[in-house]
Short mmCIF file of N, CA and C in Angstrom, two decimals:
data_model
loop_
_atom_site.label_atom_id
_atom_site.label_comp_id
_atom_site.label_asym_id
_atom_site.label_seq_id
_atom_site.Cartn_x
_atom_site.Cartn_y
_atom_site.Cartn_z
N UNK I 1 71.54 -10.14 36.40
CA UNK I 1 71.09 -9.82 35.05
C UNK I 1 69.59 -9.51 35.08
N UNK I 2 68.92 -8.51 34.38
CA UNK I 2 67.92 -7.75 34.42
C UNK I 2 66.85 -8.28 33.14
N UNK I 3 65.72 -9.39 33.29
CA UNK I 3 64.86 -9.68 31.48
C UNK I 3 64.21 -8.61 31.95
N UNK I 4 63.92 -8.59 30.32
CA UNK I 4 63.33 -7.61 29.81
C UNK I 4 62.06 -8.35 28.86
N UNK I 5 61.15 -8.28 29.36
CA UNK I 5 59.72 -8.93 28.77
C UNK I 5 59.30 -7.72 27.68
N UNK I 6 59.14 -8.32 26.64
CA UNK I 6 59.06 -7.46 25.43
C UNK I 6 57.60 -6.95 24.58
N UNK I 7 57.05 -8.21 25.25
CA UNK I 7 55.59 -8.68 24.46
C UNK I 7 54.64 -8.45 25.92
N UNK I 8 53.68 -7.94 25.66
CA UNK I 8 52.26 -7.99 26.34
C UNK I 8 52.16 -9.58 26.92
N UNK I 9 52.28 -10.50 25.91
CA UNK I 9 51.72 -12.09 26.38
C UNK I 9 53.25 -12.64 27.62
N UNK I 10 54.59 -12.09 27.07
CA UNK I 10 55.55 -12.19 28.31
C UNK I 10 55.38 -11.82 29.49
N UNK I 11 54.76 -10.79 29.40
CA UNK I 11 54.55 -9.29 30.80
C UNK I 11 53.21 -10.84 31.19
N UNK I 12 52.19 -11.03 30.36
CA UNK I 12 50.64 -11.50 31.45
C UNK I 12 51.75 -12.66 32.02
N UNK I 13 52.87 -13.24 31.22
CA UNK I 13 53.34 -14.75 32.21
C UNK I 13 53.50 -14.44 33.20
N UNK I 14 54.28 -13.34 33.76
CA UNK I 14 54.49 -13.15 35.41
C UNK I 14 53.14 -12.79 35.77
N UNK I 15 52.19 -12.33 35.76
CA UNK I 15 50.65 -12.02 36.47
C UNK I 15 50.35 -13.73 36.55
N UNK I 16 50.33 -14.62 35.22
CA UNK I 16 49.72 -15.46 36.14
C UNK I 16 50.75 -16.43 36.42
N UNK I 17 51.83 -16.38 36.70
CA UNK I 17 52.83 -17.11 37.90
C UNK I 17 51.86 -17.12 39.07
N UNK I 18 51.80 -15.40 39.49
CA UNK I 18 51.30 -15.14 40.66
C UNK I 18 49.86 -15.65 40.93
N UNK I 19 49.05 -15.53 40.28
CA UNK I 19 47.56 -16.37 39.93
C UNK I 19 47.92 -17.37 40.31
N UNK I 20 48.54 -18.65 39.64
CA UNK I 20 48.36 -19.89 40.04
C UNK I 20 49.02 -20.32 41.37
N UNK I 21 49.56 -18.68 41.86
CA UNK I 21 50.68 -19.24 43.21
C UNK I 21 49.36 -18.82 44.11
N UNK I 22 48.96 -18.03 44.06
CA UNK I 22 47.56 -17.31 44.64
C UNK I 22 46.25 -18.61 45.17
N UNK I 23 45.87 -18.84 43.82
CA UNK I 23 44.91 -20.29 43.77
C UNK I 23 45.52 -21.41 44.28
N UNK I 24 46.22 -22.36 44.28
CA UNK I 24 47.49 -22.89 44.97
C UNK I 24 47.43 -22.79 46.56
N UNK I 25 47.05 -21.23 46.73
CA UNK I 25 47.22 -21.02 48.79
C UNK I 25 45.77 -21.02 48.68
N UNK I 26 44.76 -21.34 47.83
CA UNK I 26 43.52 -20.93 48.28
C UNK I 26 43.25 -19.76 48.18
N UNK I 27 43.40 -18.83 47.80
CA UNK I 27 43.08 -17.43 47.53
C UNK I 27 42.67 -17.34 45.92
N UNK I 28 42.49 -15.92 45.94
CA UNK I 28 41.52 -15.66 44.73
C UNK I 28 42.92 -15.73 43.28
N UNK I 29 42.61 -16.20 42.70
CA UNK I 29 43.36 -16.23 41.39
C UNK I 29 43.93 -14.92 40.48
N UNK I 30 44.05 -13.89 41.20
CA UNK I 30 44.16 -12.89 40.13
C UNK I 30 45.84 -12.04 40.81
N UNK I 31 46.98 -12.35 39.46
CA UNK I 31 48.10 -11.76 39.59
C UNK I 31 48.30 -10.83 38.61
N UNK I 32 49.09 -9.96 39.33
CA UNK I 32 49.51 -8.39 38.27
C UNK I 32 50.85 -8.47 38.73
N UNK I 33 51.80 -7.71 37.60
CA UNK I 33 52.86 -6.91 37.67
C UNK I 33 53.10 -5.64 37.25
N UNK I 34 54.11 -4.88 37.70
CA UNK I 34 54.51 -3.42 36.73
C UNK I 34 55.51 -3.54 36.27
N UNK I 35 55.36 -3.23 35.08
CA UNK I 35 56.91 -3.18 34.47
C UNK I 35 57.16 -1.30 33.71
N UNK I 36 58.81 -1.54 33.88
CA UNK I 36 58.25 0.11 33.00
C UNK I 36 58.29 -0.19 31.78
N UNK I 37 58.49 1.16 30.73
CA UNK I 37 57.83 1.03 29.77
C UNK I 37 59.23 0.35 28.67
N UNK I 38 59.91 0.08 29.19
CA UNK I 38 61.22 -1.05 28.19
C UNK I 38 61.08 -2.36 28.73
N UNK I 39 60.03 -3.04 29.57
CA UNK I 39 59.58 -4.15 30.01
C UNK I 39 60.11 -4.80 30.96
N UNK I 40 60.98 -4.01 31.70
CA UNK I 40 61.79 -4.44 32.71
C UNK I 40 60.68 -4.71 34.32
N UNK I 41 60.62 -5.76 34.91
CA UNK I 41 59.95 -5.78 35.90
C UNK I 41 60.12 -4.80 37.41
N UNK I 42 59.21 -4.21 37.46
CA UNK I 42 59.07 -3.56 38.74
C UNK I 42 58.92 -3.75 40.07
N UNK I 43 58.07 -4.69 39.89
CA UNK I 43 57.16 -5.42 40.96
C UNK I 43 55.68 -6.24 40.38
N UNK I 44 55.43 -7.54 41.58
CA UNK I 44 55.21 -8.62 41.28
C UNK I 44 53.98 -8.85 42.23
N UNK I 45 53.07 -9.16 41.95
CA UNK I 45 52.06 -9.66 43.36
C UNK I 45 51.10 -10.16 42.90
N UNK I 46 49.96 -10.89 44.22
CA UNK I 46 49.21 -11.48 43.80
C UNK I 46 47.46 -11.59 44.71
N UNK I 47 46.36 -11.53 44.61
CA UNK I 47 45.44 -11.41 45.34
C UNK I 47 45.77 -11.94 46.51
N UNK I 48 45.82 -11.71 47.67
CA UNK I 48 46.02 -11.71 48.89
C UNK I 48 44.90 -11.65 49.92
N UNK I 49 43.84 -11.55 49.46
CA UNK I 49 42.34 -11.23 50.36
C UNK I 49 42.44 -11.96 51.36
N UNK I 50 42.12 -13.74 50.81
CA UNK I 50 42.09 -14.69 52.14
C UNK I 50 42.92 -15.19 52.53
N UNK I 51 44.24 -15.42 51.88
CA UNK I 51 45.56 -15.76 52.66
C UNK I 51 45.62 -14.77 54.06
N UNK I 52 45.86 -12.94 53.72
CA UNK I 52 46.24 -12.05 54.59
C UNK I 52 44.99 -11.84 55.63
N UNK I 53 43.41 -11.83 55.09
CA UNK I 53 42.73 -11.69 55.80
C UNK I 53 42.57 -10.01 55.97
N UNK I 54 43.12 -9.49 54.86
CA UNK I 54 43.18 -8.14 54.23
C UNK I 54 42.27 -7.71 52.97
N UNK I 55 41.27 -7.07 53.12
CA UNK I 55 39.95 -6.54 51.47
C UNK I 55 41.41 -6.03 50.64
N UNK I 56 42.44 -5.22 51.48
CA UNK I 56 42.88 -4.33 50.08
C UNK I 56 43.85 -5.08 49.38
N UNK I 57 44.36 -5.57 49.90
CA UNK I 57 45.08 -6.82 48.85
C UNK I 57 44.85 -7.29 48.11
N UNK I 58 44.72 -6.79 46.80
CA UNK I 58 44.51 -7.01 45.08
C UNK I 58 45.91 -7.12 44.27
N UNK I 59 45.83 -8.16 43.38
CA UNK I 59 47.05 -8.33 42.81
C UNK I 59 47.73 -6.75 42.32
N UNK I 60 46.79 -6.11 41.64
CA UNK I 60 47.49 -4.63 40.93
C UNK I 60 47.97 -4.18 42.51
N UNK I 61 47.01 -4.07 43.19
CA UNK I 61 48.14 -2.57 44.92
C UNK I 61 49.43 -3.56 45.06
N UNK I 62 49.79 -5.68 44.76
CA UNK I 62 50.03 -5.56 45.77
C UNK I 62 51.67 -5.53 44.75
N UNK I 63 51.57 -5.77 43.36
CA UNK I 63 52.16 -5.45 42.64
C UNK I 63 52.78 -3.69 42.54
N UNK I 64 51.67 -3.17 42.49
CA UNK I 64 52.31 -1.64 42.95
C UNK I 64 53.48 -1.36 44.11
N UNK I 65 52.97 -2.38 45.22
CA UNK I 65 53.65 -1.60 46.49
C UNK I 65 54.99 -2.42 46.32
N UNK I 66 54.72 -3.76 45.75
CA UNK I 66 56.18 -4.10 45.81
C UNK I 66 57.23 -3.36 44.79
N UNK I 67 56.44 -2.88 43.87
CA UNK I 67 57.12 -1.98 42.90
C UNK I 67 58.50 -0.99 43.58
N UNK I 68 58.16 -0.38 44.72
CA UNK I 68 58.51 0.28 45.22
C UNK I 68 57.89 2.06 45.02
N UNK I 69 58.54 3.03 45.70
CA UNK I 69 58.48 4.28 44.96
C UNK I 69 59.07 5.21 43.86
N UNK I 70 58.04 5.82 43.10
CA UNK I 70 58.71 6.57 42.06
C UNK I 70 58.48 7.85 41.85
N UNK I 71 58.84 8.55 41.07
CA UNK I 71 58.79 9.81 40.83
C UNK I 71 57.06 10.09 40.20
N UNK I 72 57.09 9.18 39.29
CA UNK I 72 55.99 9.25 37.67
C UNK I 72 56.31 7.81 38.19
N UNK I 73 54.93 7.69 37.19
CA UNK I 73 54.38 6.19 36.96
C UNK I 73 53.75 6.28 35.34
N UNK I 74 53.58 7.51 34.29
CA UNK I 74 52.69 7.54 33.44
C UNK I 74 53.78 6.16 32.28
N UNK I 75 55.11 6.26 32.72
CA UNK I 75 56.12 5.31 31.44
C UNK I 75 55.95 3.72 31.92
N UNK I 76 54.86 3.50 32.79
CA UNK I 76 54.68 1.99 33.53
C UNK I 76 53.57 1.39 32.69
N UNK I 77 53.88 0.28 32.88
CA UNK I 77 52.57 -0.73 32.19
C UNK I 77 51.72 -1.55 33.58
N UNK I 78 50.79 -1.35 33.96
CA UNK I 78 50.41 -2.63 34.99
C UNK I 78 50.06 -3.82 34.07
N UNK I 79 50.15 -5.04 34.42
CA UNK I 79 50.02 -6.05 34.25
C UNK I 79 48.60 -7.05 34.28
N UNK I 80 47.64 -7.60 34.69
CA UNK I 80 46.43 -8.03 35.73
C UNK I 80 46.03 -9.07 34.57
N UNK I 81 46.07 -10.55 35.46
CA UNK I 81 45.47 -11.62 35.02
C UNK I 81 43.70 -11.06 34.74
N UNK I 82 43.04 -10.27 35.43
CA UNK I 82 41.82 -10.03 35.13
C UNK I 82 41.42 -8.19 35.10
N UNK I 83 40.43 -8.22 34.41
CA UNK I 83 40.16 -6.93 34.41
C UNK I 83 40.03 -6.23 36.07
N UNK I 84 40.64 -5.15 35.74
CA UNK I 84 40.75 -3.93 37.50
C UNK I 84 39.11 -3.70 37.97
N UNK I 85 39.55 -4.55 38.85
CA UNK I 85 38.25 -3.77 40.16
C UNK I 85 38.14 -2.47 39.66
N UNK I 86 37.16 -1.61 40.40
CA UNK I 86 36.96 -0.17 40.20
C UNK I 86 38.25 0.32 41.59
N UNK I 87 38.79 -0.36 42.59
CA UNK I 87 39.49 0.10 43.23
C UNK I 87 40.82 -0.12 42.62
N UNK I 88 41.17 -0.66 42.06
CA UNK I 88 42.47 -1.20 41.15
C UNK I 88 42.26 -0.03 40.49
N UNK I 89 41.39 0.08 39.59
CA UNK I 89 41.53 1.21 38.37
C UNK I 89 41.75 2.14 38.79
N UNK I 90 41.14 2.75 40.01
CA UNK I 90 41.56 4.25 40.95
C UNK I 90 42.73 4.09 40.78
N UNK I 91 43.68 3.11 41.47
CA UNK I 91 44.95 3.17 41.72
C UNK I 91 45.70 3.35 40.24
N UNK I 92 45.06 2.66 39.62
CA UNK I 92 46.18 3.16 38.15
C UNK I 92 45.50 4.58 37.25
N UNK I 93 44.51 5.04 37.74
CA UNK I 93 43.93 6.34 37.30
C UNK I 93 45.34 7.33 38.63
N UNK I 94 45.04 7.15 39.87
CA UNK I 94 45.33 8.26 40.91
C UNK I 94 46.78 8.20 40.48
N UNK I 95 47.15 7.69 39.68
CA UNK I 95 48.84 7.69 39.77
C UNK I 95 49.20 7.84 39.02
N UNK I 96 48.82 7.89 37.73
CA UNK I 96 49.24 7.61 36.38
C UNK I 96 49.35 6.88 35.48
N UNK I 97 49.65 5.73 35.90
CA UNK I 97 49.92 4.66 35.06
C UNK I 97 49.96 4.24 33.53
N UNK I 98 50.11 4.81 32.69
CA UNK I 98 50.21 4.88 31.18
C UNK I 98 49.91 3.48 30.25
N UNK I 99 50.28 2.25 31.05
CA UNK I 99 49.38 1.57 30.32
C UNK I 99 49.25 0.32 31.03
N UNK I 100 48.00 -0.45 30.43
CA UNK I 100 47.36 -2.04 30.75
C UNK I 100 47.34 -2.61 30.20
N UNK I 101 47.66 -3.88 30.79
CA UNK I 101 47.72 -5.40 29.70
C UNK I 101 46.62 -5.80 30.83
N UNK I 102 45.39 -6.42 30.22
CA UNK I 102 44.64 -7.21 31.00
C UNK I 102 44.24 -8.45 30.18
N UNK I 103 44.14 -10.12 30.72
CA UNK I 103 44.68 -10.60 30.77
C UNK I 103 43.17 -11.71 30.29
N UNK I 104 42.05 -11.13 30.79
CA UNK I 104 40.76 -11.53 30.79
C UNK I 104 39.87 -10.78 30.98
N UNK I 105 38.13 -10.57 30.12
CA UNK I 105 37.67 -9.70 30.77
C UNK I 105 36.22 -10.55 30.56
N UNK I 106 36.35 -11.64 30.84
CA UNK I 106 34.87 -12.45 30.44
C UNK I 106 34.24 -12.91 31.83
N UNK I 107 35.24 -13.17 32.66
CA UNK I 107 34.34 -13.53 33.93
C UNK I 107 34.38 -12.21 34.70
N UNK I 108 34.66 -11.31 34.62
CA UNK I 108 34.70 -9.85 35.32
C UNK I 108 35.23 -8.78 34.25
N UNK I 109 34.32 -8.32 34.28
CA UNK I 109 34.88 -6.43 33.44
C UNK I 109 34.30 -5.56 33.97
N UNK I 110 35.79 -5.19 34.36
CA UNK I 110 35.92 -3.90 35.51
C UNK I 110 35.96 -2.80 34.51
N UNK I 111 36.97 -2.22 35.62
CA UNK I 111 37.11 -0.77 34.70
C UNK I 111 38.58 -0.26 33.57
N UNK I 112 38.41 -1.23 32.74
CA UNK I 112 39.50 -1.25 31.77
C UNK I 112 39.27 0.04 30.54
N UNK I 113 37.72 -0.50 30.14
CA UNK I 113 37.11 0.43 28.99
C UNK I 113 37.35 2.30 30.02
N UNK I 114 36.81 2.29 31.41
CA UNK I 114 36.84 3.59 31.73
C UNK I 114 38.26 3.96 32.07
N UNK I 115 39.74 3.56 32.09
CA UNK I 115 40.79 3.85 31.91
C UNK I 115 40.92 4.33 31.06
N UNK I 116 40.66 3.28 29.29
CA UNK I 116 40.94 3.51 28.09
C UNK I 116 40.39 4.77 28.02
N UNK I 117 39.24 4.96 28.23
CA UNK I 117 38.83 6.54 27.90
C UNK I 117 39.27 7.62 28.67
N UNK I 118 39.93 7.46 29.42
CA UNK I 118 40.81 8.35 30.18
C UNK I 118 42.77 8.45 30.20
N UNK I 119 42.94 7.92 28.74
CA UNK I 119 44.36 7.88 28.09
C UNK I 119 44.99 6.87 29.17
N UNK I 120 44.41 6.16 29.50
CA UNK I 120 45.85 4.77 29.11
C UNK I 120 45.34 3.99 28.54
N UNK I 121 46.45 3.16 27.79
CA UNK I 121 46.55 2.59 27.21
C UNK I 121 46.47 1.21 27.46
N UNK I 122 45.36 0.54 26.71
CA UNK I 122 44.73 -0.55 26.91
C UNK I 122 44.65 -1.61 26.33
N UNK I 123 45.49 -3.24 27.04
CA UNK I 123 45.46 -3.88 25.80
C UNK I 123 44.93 -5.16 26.60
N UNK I 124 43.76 -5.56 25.85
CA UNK I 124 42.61 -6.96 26.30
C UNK I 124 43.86 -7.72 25.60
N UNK I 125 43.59 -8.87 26.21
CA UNK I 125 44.79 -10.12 25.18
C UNK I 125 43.46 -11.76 25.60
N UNK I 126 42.68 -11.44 26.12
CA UNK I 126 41.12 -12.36 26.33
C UNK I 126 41.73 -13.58 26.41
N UNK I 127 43.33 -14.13 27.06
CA UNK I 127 43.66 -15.22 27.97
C UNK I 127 42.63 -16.55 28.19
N UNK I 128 42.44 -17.96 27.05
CA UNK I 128 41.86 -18.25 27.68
C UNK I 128 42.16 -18.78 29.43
N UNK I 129 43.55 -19.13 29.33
CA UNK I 129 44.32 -19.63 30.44
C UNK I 129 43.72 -18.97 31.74
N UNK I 130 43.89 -17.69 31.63
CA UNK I 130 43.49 -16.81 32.50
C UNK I 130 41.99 -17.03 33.13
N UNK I 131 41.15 -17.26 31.83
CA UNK I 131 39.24 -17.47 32.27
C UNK I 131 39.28 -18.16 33.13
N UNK I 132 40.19 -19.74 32.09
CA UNK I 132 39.84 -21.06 32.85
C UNK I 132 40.12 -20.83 34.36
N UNK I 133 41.28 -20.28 35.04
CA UNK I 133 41.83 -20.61 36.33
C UNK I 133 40.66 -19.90 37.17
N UNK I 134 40.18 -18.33 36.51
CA UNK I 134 39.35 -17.82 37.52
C UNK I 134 37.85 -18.56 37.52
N UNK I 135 37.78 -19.25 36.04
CA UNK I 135 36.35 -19.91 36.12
C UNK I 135 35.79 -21.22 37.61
N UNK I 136 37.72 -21.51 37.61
CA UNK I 136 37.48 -22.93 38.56
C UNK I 136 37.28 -22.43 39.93
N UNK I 137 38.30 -20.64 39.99
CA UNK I 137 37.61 -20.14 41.48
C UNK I 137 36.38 -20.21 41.96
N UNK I 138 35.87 -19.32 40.67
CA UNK I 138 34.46 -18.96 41.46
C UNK I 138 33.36 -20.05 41.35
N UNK I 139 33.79 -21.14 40.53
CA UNK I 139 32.83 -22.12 40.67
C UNK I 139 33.17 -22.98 42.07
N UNK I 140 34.22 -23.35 42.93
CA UNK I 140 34.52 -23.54 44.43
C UNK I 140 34.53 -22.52 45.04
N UNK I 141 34.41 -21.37 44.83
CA UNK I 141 34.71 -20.64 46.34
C UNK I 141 33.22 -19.29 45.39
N UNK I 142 32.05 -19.51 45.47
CA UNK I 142 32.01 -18.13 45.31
C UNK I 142 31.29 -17.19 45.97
N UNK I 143 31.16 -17.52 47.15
CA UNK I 143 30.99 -16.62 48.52
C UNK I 143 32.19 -15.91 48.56
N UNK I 144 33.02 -16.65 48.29
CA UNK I 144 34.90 -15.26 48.29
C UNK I 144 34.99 -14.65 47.28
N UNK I 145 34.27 -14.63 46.30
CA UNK I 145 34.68 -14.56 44.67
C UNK I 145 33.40 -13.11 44.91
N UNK I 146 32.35 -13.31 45.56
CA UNK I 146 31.29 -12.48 45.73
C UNK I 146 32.01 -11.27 46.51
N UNK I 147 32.09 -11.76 47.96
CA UNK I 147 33.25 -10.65 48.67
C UNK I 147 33.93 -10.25 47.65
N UNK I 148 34.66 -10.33 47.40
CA UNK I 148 35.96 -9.96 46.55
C UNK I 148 35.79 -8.90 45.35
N UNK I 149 34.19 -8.86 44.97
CA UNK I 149 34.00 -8.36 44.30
C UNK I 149 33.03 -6.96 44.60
N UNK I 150 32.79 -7.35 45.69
CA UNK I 150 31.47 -6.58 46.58
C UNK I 150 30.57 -6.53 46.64
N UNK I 151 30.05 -7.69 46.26
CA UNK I 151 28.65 -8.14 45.88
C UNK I 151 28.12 -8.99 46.98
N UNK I 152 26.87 -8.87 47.32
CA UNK I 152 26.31 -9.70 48.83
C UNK I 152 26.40 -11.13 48.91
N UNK I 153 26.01 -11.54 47.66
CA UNK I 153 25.57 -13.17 46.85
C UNK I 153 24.73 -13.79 47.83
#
């Protein structure tokens, strides 16, 4: 049997499943999913940096790749406990992606606003759940939280 997440705040529950499964292994706190656009899940993932020992492992690619392949992507929603890196946002700019639920944008704001202005569709939902978990990252780890972001610290 196939749910169907209906609501924006249903769709962020699976992003931060993956968040707290993420933080949990010691890795960075930030989970995304895709769902298409009747809310059916696509694919599921979660920051992967220091578990894999991989930079490109961001919850949105890793959610994308488990997605599988498609034709179009513009009828998809990505998912993201936190606002998109500028490399996240490429990926949902280079592909299409039609719309965002992001999940938090107080301890990081990426590039959500430069999506929105480039037609997708953009929805902040300012999670405190979401702050708190990434607040407790980067206050223990934020030499990874710095990496992660590309910043020297």
């Amino acid at each position: 049997m196939t749910t169907n997440f209906t609501t924006p705040e249903a769709m962020l529950g699976v992003a931060l499943e993956e968040a707290r499964a993420g933080f949990a292994e010691g890795g960075i706190p930030v989970g995304a999913a895709l769902f298409s656009a009747d809310g059916r899940l696509l694919g599921r993932g979660r920051n992967r940096r220091v578990q894999d020992g991989d930079p490109s492992v961001h919850g949105e690619t890793a959610a994308f790749r488990n997605a599988g392949r498609r034709r179009a992507y513009r009828d998809t929603i990505m998912v993201t406990t936190l606002s998109p890196c500028w490399y996240c946002s490429g990926l949902i700019r280079q592909f299409g992606i039609g719309g965002l639920v992001v999940g938090e944008s107080r301890t990081f704001t990426g590039g959500h606003e430069w999506l929105a202005r480039h037609g997708v569709e953009v929805t902040l939902l300012d999670s405190g759940e979401c702050a708190e978990l990434m607040t407790a990252f980067i206050t223990a780890n934020p030499q990874a939280w710095l990496e992660d972001i590309g910043e020297d610290g």
